[in-house]
Coordinates of C-alpha atoms in Angstrom, one line a residue:
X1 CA 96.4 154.2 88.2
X2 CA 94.1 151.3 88.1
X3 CA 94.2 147.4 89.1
X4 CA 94.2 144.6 86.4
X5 CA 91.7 142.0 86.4
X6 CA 90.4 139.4 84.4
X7 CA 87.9 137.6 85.9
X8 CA 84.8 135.6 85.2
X9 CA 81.4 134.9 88.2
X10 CA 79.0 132.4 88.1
X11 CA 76.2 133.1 90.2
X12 CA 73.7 131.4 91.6
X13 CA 71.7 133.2 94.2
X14 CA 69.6 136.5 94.4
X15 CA 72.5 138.3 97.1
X16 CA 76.0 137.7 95.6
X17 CA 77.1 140.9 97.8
X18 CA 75.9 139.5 101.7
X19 CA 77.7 135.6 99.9
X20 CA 81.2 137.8 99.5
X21 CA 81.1 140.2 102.1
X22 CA 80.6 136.7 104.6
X23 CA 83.0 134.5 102.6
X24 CA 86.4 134.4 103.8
X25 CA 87.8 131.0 102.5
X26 CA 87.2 129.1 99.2
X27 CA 86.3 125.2 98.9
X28 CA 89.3 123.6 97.4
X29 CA 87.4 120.5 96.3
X30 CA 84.7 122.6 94.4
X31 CA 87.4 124.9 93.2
X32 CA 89.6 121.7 91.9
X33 CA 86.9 120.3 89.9
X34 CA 86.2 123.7 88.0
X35 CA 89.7 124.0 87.3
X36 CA 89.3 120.5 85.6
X37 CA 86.6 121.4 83.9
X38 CA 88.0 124.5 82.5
X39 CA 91.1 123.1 81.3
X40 CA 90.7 119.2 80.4
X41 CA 94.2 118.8 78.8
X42 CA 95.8 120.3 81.4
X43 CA 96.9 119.7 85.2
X44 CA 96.1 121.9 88.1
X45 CA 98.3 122.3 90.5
X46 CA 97.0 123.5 94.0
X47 CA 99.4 126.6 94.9
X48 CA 98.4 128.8 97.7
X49 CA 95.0 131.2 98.7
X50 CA 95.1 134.7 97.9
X51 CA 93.1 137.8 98.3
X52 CA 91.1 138.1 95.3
X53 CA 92.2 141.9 94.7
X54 CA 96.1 140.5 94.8
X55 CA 95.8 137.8 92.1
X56 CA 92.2 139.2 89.3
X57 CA 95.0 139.7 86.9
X58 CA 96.7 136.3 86.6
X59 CA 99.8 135.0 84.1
X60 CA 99.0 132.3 81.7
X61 CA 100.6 129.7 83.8
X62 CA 98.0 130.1 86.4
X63 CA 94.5 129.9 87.8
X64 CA 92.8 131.5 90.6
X65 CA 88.8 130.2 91.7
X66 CA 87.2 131.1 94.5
X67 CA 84.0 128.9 95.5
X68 CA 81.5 129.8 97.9
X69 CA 77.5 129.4 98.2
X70 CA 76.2 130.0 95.4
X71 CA 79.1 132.2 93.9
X72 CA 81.8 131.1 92.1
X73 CA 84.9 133.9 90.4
X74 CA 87.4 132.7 88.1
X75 CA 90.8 134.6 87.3
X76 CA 92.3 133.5 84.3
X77 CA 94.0 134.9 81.4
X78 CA 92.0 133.2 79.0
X79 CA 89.4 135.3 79.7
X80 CA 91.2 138.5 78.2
X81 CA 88.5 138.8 74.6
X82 CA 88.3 142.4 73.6
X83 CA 84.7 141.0 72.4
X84 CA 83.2 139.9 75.2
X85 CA 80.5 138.4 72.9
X86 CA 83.1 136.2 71.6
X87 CA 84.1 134.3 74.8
X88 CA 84.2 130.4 74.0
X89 CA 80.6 128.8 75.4
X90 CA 82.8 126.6 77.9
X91 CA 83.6 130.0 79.8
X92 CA 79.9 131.2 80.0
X93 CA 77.7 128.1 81.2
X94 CA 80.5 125.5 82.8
X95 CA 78.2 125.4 86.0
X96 CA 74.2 125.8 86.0
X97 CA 74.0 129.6 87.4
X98 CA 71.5 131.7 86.5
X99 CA 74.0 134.8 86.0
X100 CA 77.3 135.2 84.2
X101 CA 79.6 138.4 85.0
X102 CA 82.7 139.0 83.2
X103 CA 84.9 142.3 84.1
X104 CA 88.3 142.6 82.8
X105 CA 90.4 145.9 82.8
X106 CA 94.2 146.5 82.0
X107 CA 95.9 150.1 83.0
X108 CA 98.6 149.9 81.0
X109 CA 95.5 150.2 78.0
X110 CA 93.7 152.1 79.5
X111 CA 90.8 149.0 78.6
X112 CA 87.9 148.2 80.4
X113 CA 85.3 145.5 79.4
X114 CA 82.3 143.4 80.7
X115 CA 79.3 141.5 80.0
X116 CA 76.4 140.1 81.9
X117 CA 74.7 136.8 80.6
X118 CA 71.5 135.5 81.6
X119 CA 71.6 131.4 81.7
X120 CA 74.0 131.7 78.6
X121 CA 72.5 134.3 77.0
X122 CA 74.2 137.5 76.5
X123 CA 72.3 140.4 77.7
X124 CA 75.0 143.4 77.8
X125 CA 78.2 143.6 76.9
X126 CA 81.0 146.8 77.2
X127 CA 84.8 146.7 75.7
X128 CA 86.7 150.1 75.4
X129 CA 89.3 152.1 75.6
X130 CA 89.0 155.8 76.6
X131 CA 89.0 156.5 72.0
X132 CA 87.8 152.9 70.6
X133 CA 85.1 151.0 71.2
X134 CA 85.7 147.6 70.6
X135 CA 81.5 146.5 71.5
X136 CA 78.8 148.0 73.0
X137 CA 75.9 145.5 72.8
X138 CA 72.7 145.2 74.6
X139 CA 70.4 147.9 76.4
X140 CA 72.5 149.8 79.0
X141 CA 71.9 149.0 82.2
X142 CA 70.6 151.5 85.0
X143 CA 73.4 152.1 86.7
X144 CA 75.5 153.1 83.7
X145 CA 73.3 156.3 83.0
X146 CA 75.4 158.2 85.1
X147 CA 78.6 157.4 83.2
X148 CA 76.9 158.3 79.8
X149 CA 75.4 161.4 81.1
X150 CA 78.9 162.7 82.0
X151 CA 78.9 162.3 85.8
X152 CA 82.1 160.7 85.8
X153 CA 84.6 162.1 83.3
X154 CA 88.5 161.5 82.0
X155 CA 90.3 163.8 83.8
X156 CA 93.7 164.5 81.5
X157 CA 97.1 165.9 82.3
X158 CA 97.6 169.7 81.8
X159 CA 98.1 170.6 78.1
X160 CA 96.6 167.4 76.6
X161 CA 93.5 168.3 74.3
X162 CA 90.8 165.4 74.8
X163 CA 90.7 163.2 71.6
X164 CA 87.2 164.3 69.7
X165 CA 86.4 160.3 69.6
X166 CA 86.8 160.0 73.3
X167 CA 84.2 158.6 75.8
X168 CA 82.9 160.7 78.4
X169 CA 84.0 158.2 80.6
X170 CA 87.1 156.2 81.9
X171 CA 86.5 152.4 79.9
X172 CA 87.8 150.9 83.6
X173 CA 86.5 153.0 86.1
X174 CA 83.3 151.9 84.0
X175 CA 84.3 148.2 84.5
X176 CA 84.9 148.7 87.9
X177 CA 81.5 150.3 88.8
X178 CA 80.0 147.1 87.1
X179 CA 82.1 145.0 89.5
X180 CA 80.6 147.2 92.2
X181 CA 77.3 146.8 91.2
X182 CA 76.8 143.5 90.5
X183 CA 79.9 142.0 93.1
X184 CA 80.0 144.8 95.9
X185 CA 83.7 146.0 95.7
X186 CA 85.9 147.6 93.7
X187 CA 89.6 147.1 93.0
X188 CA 90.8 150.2 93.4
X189 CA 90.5 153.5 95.8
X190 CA 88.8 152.7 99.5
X191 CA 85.5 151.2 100.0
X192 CA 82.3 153.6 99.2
X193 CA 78.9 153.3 101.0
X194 CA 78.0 149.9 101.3
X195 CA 81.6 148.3 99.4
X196 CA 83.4 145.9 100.9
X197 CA 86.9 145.3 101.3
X198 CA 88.6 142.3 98.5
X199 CA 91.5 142.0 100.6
X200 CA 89.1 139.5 102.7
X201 CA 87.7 137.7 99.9
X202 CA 90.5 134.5 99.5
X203 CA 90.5 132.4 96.5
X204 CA 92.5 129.2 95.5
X205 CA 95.6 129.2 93.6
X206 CA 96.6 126.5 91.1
X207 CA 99.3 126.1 88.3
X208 CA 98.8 124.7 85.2
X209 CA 101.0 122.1 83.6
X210 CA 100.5 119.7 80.3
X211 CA 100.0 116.1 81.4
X212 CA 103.4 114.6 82.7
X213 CA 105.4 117.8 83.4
X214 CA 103.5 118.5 86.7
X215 CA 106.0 118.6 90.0
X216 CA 105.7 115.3 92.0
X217 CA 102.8 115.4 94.0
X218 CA 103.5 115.7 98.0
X219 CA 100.3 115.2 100.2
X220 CA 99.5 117.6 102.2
X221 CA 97.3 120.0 103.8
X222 CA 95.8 122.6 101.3
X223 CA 97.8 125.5 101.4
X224 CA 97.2 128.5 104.3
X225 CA 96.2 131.9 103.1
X226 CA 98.7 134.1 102.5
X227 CA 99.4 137.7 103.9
X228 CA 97.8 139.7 101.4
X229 CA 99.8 142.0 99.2
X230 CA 99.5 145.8 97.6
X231 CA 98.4 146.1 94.5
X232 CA 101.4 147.0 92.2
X233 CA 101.8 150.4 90.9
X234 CA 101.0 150.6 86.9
X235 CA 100.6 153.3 84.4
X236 CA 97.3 153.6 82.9
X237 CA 98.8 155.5 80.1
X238 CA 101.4 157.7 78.7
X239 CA 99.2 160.8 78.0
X240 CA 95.7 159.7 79.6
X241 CA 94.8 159.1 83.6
X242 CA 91.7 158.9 85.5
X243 CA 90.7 160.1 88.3
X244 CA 92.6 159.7 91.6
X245 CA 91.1 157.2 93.6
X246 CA 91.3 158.0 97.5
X247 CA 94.4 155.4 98.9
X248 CA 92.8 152.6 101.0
X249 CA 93.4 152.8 104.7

């Protein structure tokens, strides 16, 4: 089992981690202008705030952001590439941070993918599934030696014979330890060592609309945060699965 996520950070100071692991509220103004940005034909709707690990993997109609100092996530569906060399330059550099992290995974795939840009330069990009590689560019980073080195590997159902083309690793558990790395939390299985918890981490809501067709606008407060919800339960796939993560407290 595994979470879906597509989401994009912008970061723009040396400790992301101690940023996230203090934020518990986005900026609805900052947020609002990105989504502007992001989407100039189309009009954002402000909906409701949401745990980040509740809402990574978002419908077409929508748009998470979360802004805080000197961080900023998006969760968007238009970020789902299986190239992550190929995202549009609009998605890479819309603010001036020095870092770009992009992690998307998809159980129901069994996909993982992300990249790492450096003031809109690509430095390292991953896209997989557990027996394709879709790109693998740049010089692997040092955390990733363990998963090459076979510290981490698919674990699959009795009687299935691995594919001789498959990775000696799980494509999103490899996404997630990225997210880890670079974001200090993972999506799925309880925190480890120094992890925090996403359920904390709220970001802002909006629904997209074409010019027009947007619901009458009612002023109001921005909306409260919402009780977070579990992650739903999805099949990574048929014949493959990774390995159980321990269920969060």
């Amino acid at each position: 089992m595994g979470a879906k996520a597509s989401t994009v950070w912008y970061i723009d100071t040396p400790d992301p981690i101690a940023v996230l692991r203090s934020s518990t509220t986005s900026d609805w103004d900052t947020a609002s202008a990105l989504a502007g940005r992001l989407f100039p034909d189309r009009v954002a709707v402000p909906s409701q705030l949401s745990p980040v690990s509740a809402v990574a993997g978002v419908g077409p109609d929508e748009i998470y952001i979360g802004a805080y100092p000197g961080v900023t996530v998006v969760c968007s569906a238009e970020l789902t590439v299986a190239t992550p060399s190929t995202l549009p330059e609009p998605w890479i550099h819309p603010l001036a941070a020095e870092r770009t992290y992009l992690v998307m995974t998809d159980p129901e795939t069994a996909w993982g993918a992300f990249a790492y840009w450096e003031r809109g330069t690509l430095r390292r990009s991953f896209s997989a599934t557990p027996i394709y590689i879709y790109e693998d560019s740049g010089l692997p980073l040092v955390w990733e030696r363990r998963f090459w080195a076979g510290e981490h590997p698919l674990v699959y159902p009795p009687g299935v014979l691995p594919d001789p083309l498959s990775l000696p690793f799980h494509p999103q558990e490899f996404a997630e330890a990225a997210n880890s790395e670079w974001l200090g939390y993972r999506y799925t299985g309880a925190p480890r060592g120094d992890e925090f918890d996403p359920i904390s981490l709220q970001v802002c809501g909006f629904t997209m609309h074409a010019p027009g067709q947007e619901p009458r606008r009612v002023e109001q407060a921005p909306p409260e945060a919402t009780p977070p919800e579990p992650m739903p339960d999805r099949s990574i796939m048929r014949w493959l699965k990774r390995k159980s993560p321990e269920p969060r407290s």
